[in-house]
Coordinates of C-alpha atoms in Angstrom, one line a residue:
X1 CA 0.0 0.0 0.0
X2 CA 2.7 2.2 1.0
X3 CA 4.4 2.1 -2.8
X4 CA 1.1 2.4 -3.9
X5 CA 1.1 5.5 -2.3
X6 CA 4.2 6.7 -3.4
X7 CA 3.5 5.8 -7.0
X8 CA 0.3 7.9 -7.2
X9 CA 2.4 10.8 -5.9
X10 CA 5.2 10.5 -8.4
X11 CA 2.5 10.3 -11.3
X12 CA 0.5 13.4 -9.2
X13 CA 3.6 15.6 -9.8
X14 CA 5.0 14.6 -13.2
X15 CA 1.2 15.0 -14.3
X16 CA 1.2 18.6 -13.3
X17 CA 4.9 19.4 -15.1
X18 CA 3.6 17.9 -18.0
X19 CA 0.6 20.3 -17.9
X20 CA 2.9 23.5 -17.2
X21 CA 5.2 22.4 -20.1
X22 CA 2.3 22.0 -22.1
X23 CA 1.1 25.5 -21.1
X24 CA 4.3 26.9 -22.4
X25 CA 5.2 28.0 -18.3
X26 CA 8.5 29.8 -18.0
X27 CA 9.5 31.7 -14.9
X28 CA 9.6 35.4 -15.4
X29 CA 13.5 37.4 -15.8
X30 CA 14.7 39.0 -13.4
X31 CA 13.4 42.4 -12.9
X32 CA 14.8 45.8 -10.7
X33 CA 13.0 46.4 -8.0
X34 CA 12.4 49.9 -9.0
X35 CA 10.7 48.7 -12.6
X36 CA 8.2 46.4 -10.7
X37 CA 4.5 49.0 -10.6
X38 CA 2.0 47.8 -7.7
X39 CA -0.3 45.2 -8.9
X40 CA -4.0 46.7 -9.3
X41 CA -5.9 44.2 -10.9
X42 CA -7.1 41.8 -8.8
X43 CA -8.3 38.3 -9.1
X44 CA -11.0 36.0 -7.1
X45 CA -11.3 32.5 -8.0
X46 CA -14.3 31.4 -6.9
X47 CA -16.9 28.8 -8.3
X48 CA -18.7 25.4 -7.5
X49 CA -15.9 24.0 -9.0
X50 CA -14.0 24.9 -6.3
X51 CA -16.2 26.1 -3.4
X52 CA -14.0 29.1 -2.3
X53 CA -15.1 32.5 -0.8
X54 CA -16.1 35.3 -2.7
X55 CA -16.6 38.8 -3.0
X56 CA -20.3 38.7 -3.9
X57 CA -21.5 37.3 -0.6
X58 CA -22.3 39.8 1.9
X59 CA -23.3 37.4 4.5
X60 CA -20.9 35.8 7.1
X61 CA -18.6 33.2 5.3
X62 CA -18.4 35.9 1.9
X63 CA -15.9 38.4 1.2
X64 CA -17.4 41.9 0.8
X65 CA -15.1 43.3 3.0
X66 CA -11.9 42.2 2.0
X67 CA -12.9 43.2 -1.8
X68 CA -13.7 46.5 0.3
X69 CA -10.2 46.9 1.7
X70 CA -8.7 46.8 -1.9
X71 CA -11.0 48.7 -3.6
X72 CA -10.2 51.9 -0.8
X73 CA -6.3 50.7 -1.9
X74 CA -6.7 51.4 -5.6
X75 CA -7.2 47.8 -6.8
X76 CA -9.8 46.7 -9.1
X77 CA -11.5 42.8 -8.2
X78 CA -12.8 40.8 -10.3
X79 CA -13.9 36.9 -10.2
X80 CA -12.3 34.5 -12.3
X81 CA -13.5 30.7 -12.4
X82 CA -11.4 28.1 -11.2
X83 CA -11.1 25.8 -14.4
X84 CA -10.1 28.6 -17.0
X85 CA -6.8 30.6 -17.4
X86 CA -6.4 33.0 -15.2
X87 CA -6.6 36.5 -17.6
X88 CA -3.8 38.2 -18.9
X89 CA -4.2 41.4 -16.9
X90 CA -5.1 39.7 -14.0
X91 CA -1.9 40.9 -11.8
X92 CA -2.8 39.3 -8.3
X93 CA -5.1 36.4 -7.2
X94 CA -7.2 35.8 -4.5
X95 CA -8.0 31.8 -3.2
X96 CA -9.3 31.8 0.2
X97 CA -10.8 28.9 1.8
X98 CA -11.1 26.2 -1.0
X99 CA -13.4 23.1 0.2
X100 CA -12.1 21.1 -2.6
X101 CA -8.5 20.0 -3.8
X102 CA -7.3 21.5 -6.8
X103 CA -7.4 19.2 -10.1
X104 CA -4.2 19.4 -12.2
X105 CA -5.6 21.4 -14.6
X106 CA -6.4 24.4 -11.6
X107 CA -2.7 23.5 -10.5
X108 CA -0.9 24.0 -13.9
X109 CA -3.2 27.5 -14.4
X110 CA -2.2 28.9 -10.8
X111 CA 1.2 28.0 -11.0
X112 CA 1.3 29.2 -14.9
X113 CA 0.4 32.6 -13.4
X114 CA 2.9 32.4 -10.3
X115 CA 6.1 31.2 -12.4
X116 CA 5.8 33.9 -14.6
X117 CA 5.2 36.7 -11.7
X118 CA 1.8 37.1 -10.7
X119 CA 1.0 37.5 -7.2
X120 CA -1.3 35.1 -4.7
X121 CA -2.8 35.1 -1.3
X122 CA -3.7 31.4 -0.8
X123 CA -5.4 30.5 2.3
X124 CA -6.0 26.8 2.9
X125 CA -8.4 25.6 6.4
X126 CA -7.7 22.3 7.9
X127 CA -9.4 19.5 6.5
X128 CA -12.4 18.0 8.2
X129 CA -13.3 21.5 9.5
X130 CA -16.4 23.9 8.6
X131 CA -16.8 20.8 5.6
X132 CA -13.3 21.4 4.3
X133 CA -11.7 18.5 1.7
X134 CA -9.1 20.7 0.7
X135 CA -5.5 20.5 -0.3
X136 CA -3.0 18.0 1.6
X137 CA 0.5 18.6 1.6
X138 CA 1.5 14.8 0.7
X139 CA -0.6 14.7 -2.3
X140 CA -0.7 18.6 -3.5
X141 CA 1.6 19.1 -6.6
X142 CA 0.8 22.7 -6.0
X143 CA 2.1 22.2 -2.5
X144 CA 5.5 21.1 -3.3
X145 CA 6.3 23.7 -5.9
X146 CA 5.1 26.5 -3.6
X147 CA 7.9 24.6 -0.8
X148 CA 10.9 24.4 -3.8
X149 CA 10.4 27.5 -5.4
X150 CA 9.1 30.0 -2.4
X151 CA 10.0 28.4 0.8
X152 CA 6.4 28.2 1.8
X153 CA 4.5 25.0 2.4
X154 CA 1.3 23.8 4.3
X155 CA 0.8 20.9 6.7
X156 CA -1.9 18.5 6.9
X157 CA -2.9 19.4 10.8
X158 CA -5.9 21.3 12.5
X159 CA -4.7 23.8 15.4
X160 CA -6.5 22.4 18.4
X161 CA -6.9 24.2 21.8
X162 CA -5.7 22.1 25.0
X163 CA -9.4 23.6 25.5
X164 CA -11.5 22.5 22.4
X165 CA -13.7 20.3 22.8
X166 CA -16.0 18.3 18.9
X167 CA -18.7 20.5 20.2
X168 CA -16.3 23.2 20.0
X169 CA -14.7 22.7 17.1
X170 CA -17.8 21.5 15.3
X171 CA -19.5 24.7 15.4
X172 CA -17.1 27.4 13.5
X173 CA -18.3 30.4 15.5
X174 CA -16.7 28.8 18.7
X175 CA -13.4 27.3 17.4
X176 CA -11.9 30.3 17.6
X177 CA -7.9 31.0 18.4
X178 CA -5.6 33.9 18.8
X179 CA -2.0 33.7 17.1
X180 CA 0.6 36.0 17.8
X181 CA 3.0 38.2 15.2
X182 CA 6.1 37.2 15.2
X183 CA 8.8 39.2 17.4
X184 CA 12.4 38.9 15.5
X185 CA 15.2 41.6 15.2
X186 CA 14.0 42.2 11.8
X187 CA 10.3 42.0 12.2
X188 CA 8.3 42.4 8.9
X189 CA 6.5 46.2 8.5
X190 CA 3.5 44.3 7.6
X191 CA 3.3 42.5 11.6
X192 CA 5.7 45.6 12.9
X193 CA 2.3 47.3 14.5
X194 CA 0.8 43.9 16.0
X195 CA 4.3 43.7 18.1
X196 CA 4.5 46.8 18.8
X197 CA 1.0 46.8 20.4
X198 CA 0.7 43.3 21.3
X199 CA -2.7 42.7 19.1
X200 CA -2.9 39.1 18.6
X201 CA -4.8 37.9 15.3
X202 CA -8.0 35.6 16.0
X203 CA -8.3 32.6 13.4
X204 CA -10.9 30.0 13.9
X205 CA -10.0 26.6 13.0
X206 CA -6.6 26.6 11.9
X207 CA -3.4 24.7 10.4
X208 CA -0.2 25.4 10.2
X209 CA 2.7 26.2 7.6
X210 CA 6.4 25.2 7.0
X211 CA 8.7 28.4 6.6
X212 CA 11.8 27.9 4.6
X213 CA 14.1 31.2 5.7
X214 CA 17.4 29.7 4.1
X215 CA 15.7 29.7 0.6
X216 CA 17.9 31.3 -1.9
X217 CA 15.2 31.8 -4.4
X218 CA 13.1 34.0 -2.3
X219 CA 12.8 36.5 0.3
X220 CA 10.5 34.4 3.0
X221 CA 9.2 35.9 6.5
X222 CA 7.0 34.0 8.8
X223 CA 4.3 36.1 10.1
X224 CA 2.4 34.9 12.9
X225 CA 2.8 31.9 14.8
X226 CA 0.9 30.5 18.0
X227 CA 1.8 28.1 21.1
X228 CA -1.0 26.6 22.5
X229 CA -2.4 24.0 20.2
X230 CA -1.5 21.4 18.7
X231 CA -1.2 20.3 15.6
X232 CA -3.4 17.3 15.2
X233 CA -2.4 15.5 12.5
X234 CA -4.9 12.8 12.0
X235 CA -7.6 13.0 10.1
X236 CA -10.3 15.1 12.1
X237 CA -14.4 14.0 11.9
X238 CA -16.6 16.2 13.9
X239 CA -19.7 14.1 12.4
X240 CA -22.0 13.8 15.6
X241 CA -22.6 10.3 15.1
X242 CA -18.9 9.3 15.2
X243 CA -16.5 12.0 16.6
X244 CA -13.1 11.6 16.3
X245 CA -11.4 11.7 19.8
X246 CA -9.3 14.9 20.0
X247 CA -6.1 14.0 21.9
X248 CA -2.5 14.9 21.7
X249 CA -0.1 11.9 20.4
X250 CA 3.4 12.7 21.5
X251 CA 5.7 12.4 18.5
X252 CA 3.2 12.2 15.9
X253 CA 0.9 15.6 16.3
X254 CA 2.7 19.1 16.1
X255 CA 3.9 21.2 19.2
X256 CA 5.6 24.0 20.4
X257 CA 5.5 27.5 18.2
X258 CA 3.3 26.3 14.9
X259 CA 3.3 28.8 12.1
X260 CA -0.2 30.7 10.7
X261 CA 1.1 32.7 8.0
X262 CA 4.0 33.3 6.0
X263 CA 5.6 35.4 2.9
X264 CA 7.8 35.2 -0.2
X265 CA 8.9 37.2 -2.5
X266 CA 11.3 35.5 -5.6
X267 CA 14.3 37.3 -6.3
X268 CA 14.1 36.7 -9.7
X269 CA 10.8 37.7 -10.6
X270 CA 9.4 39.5 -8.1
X271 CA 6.0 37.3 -7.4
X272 CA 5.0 37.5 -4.2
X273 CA 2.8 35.2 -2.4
X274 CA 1.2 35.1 0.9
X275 CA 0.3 31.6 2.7
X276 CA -2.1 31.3 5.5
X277 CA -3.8 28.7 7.4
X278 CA -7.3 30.0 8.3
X279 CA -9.6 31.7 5.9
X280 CA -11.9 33.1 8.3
X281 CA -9.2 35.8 9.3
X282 CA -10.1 37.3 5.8
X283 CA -14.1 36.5 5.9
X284 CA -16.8 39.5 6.6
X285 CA -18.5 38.4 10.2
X286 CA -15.5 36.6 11.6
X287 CA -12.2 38.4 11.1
X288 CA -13.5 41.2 9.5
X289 CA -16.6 41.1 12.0
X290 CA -17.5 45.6 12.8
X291 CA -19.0 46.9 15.9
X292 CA -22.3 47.5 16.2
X293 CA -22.5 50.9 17.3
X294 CA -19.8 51.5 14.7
X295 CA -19.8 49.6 11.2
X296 CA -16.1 51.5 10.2
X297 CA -14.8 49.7 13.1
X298 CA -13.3 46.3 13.4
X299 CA -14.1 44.4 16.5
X300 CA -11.1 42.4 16.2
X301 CA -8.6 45.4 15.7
X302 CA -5.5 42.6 14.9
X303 CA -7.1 41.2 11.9
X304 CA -8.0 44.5 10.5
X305 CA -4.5 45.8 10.5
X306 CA -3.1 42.6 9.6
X307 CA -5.1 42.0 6.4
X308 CA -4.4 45.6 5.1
X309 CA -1.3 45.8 5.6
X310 CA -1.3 42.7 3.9
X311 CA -2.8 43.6 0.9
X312 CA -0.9 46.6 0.8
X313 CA 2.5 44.1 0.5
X314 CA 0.7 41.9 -2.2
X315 CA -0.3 44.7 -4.2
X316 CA 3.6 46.0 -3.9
X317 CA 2.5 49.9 -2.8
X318 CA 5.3 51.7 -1.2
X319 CA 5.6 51.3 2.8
X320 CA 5.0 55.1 3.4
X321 CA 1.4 54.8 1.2
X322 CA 0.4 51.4 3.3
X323 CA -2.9 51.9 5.4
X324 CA -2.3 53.8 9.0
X325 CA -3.8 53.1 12.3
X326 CA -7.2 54.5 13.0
X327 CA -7.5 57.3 15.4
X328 CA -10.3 55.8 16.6
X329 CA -8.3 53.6 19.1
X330 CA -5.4 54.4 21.6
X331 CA -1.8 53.9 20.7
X332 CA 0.3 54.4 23.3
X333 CA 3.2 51.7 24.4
X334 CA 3.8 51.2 27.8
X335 CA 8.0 52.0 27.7
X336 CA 8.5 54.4 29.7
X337 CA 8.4 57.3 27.4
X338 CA 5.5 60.0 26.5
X339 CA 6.3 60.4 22.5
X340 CA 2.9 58.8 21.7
X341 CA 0.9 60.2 24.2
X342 CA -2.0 62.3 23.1
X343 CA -1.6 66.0 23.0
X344 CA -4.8 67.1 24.8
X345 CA -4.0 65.5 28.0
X346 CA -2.0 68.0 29.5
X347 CA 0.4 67.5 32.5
X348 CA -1.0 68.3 36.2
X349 CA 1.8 69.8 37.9
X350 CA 2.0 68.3 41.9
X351 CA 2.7 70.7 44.5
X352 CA 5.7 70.2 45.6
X353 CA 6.2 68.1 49.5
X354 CA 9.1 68.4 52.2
X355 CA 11.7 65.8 53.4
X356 CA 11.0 63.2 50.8
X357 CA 13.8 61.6 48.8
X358 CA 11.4 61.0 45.5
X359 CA 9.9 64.0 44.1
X360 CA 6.9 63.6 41.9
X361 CA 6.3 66.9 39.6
X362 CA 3.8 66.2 37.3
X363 CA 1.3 63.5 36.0
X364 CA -0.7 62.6 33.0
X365 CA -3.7 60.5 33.4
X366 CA -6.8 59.4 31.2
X367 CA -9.6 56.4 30.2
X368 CA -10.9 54.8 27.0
X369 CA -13.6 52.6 27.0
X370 CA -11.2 49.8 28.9
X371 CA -8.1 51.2 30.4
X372 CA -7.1 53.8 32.3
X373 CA -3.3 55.0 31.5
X374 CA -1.2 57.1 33.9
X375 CA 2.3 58.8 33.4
X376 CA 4.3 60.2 36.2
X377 CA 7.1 62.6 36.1
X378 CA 9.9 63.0 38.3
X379 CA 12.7 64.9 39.2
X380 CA 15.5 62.2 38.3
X381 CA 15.1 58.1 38.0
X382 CA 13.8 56.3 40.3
X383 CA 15.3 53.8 42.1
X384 CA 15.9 49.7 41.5
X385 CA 14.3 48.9 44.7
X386 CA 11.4 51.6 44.9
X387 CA 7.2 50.1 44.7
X388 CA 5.0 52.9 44.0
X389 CA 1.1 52.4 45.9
X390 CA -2.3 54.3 44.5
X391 CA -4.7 54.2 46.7
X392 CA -8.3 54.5 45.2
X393 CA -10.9 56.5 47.0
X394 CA -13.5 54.3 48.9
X395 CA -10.9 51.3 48.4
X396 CA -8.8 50.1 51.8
X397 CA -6.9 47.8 49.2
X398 CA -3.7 50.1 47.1
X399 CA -2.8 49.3 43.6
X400 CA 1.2 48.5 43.8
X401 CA 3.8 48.6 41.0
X402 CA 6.8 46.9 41.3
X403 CA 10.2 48.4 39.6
X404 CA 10.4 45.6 37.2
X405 CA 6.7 46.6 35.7
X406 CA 4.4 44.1 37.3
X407 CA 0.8 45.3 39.0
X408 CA -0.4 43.7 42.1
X409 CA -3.9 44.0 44.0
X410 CA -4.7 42.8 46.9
X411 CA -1.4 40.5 46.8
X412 CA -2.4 39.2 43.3
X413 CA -0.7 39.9 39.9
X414 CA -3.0 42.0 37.2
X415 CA -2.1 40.1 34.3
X416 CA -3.7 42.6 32.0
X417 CA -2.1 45.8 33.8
X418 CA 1.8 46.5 33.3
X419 CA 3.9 49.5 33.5
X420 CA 7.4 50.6 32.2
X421 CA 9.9 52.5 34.3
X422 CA 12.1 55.0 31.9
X423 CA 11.9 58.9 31.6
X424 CA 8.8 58.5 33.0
X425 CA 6.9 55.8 34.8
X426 CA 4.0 54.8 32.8
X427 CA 1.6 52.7 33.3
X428 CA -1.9 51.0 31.8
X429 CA -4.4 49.8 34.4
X430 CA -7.9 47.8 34.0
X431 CA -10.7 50.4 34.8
X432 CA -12.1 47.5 36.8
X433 CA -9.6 48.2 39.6
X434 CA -11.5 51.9 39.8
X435 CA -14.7 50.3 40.2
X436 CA -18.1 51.0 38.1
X437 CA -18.0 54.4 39.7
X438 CA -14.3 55.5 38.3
X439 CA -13.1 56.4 41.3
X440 CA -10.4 58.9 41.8
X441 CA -6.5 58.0 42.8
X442 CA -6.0 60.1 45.8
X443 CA -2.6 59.1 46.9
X444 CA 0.5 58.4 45.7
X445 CA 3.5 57.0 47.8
X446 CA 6.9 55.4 46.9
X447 CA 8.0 52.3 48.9
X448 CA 12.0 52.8 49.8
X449 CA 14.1 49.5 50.6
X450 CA 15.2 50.7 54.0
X451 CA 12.2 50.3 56.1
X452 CA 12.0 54.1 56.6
X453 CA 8.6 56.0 56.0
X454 CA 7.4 56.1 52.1
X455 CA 7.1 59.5 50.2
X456 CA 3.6 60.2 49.7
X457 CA 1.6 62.3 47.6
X458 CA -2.1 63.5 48.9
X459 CA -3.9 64.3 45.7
X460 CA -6.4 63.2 43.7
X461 CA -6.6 61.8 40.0
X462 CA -9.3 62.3 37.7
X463 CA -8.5 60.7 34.4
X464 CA -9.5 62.7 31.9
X465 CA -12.9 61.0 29.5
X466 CA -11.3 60.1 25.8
X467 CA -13.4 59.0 23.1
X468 CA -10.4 56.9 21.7
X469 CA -11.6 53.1 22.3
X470 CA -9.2 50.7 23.2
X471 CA -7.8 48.1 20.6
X472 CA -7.8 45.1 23.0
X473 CA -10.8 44.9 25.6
X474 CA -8.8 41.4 26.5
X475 CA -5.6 41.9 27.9
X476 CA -2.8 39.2 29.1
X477 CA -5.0 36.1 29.0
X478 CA -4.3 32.8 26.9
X479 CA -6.5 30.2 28.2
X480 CA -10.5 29.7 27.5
X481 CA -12.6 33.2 26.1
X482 CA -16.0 34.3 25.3
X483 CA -18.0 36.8 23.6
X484 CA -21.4 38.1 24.3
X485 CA -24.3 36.8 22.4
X486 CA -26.6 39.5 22.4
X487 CA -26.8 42.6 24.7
X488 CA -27.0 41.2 28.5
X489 CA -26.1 40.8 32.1
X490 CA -22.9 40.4 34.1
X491 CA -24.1 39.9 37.5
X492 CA -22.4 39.9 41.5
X493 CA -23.1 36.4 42.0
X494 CA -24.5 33.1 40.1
X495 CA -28.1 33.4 40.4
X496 CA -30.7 35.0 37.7
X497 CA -31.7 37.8 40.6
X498 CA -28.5 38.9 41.9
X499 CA -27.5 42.3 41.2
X500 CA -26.7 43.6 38.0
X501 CA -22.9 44.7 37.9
X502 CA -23.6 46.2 34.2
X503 CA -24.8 45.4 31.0
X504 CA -23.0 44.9 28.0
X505 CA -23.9 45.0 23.9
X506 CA -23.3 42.3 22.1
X507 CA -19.9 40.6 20.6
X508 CA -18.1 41.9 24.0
X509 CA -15.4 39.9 24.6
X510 CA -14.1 38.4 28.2
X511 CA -11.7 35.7 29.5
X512 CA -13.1 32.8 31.4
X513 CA -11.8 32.7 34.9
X514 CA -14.4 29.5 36.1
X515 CA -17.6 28.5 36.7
X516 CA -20.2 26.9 39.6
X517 CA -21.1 23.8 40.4
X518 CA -23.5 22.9 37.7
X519 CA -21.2 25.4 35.0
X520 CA -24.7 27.3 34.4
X521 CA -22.7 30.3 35.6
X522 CA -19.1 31.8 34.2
X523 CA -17.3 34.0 36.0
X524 CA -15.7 36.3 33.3
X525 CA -13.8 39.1 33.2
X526 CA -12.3 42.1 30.6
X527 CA -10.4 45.1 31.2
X528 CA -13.3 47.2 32.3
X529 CA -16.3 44.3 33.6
X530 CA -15.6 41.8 35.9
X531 CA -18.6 39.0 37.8
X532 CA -21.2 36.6 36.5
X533 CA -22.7 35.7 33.5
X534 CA -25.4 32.9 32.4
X535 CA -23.5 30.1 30.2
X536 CA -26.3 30.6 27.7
X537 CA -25.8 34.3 27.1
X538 CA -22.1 33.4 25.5
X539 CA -20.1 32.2 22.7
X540 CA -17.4 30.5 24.6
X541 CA -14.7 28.0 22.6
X542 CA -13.9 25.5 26.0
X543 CA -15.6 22.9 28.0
X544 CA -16.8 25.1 30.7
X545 CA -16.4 21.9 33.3
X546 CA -12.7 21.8 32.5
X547 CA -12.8 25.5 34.1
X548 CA -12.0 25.9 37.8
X549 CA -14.7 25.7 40.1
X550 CA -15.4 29.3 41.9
X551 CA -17.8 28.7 44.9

């Protein structure tokens, strides 16, 4: 069986030379960089043939949005079936989420266009998910000439959450993950703002890629990558009536950091194509899902920057002309410095105190929808061993931040706070922590190593109101999520008549913390809403019994 298999390879891959010879493929001379125009006309195989996404479908799974993007870039889209030559003027393609494997008559036409410098995004789900009998990279000729003549390859696994459970998985809404841009020395401009920020991109059902960096053919970058799952690599059936079991098999399924998306560009020709591993990054009401008080807005700001900026690279536009972030949301890093801090928040000057060793001058403070942010000034650095205290008013319990950034309350670590000790010590705190009320800060006090009485500030912080919203509502958690299903109730305690803490609009997102007894009840928590919610009020992607029991 096993030559068998190897025979029907071998004949797989000659067939599909034979069809490129016959198609009179030749790869493209080499061009300079500054001769190469950005690619406007835009392609979007798409037909029953092939059962891949497309720009006519307004509706969840479709495209819209993404044809959207590249029409507001200067790019013209048009659909091109999937068993005819891809037109001459056709510059770039588009071929996201395929349910079916290519024949070798698709092959020979998409790589006919490739070899001789056309540009692709192709974007391949794992198979068994969503209905997905798609490529494999064994038996995909396509496959192996993307590996030996871009560096890029896919892998025949499905990204599975320690989490996930079939119902989970089975249900695309709820399979969701978040992947991570990759963090290198020479990190790629099209990721650059995701690290800078720390935005993760959420994918939903995924599989991973094989990155070639030592190609000499190609310029190749992996773009995002992601820890948690694993790569399962047998063949997944989420069919009700016989589930596969979903368990990791040491040595045969993928671990450690497992690649989403990755980049070439030949030398030679200049062809660049982009390969990811889940297509519902690109599609309208997952990835590209808005906010409801606000259609111009993503809800998931990671994708939105990442697919631009994408498309902005497979088009070829210059860096400087690629799409900016909105000023909708707030950009400022936590380092230490005030360069990105906005300029109508002015600095509070503090009035000045006697016999104290740290002087505090002036601070900065406001509050977006999530987070509050805070930058203090003083006169010279500030010790290795100092731990500066707020205290909140009507709160006995005081905020404390250590010298190496980390946020404690009430003797616990604030995953999603941190701060930066630089110029200036700066800081981004949960509004949680201020209570639904936003209370005020109305001391400040540095904690010296020597046991002798702290410098203390009696003040009071107001943060000023901005309308910027925050890009990550989530902050600092990797385990089990949820999103609201409709606009409803986060409650004090687990019961339908305890009392309301706040309500919240639909598509909010939260991190699972646990559950009671019967798991009717999550306790969840963002960086502004924290207390309990009905299980059947949420999306979540986890076995809510595998969460910890909260009594």
């Amino acid at each position: 069986m096993r030559g068998l298999a190897v025979c029907r390879q071998i004949t797989l891959f000659i067939a599909v030379l034979l069809v490129l010879s016959i198609s009179g493929v030749h790869y493209a001379q080499e061009t300079d960089d500054q001769d190469r125009q950005p690619a406007r006309t835009f392609g979007v195989i798409s037909g029953r043939a092939i059962n891949s996404a497309t720009t006519s479908n307004i509706g969840a799974a479709g495209i819209s949005r993404l044809s959207q993007i590249l029409l507001n870039l200067g790019a013209s889209v048009q659909t091109i079936p999937p068993n005819e030559p891809i037109p001459d003027d056709i510059e770039a393609v588009l071929l996201i989420g395929p349910a079916r494997a290519f024949t070798i008559q698709q092959t020979a036409y998409l790589w006919d266009f490739v070899a001789n410098g056309g540009h692709l995004l192709l974007v391949l789900d794992p198979n068994g998910h969503n209905g997905v009998n798609s490529e494999t990279a064994v038996r995909s000729g396509f496959n192996r000439l993307l590996y030996a003549e871009y560096g890029l390859s896919i892998a025949d696994d499905f990204l599975i959450e320690p989490w996930f459970t079939i119902e989970t998985l089975a249900d695309v809404v709820s399979s969701w993950s978040q992947a991570q841009a990759i963090n290198a020395p020479d990190v790629h401009p099209i990721i650059a703002p995701l690290v800078e920020h720390g935005l993760p991109v959420r994918f939903w059902g995924g599989r991973s890629l094989l990155v070639d960096q030592l190609t000499v053919v190609a310029d190749v970058h992996p773009l995002l990558f992601t820890e948690s799952p694993h790569g399962e690599t047998g063949r997944v059936n989420l069919r009700s009536d016989d589930p596969t079991q979903i368990e990791l098999n040491i040595g045969q399924d993928r671990q450690g950091q497992l690649l989403l998306a990755g980049i070439a560009e030949r030398h030679d020709s200049g062809s660049r194509i982009a390969l990811v591993g889940d297509s519902e990054i690109f599609r309208n009401i997952f990835g590209q899902t808005r906010r409801i008080d606000n259609d111009a807005l993503p809800i998931f700001v990671g994708n939105d920057i990442f697919v631009r900026r994408l498309m902005a690279w497979l088009m070829g536009l210059p860096e400087e002309s690629w799409p900016s972030l909105s000023d909708s949301f707030t950009w400022v890093t936590i380092d230490g410095d005030d360069d990105d801090w906005p300029q109508n928040i002015p600095p509070v000057n503090v009035s000045a105190a006697e016999d104290v060793r740290v002087e505090l001058d002036q601070y900065r403070a406001f509050r977006n929808d999530y987070y509050v942010y805070l930058l203090l000034q003083t006169q010279g650095e500030i010790g290795d061993d100092v731990t500066i205290t707020f205290d909140i008013t009507g709160d006995e319990t005081p905020i404390e931040i250590s010298r190496e950034g980390a946020v404690f309350y009430d003797e616990a670590l604030v995953t999603d706070a941190t701060a930066a000790f630089g110029q200036f010590v700066e800081m981004r705190l949960p509004r949680r922590l201020f209570g639904m009320d936003n209370r005020a800060i109305n001391r400040v006090c540095f904690l010296l190593p020597d046991d002798q009485q702290p410098d203390c500030y009696e003040l009071t912080i107001n943060p000023t109101i901005s309308s910027q919203l925050d890009p990550l509502p989530v902050r600092g958690a990797s385990g089990p999520q949820a999103f609201s299903d409709g606009s409803v109730n986060i409650r004090a305690a687990p019961a339908i008549d305890a009392p309301v803490v706040a309500s919240v609009p639909t598509r909010t997102q939260f991190s699972l913390l646990g559950r009671d007894e019967a798991g009717e009840w999550l306790y969840v928590r963002n960086g502004r809403y924290e207390g309990w919610m009905a299980e059947f009020v949420l999306v979540v992607n986890a076995d809510v019994q595998s969460l910890p029991l909260i009594d």
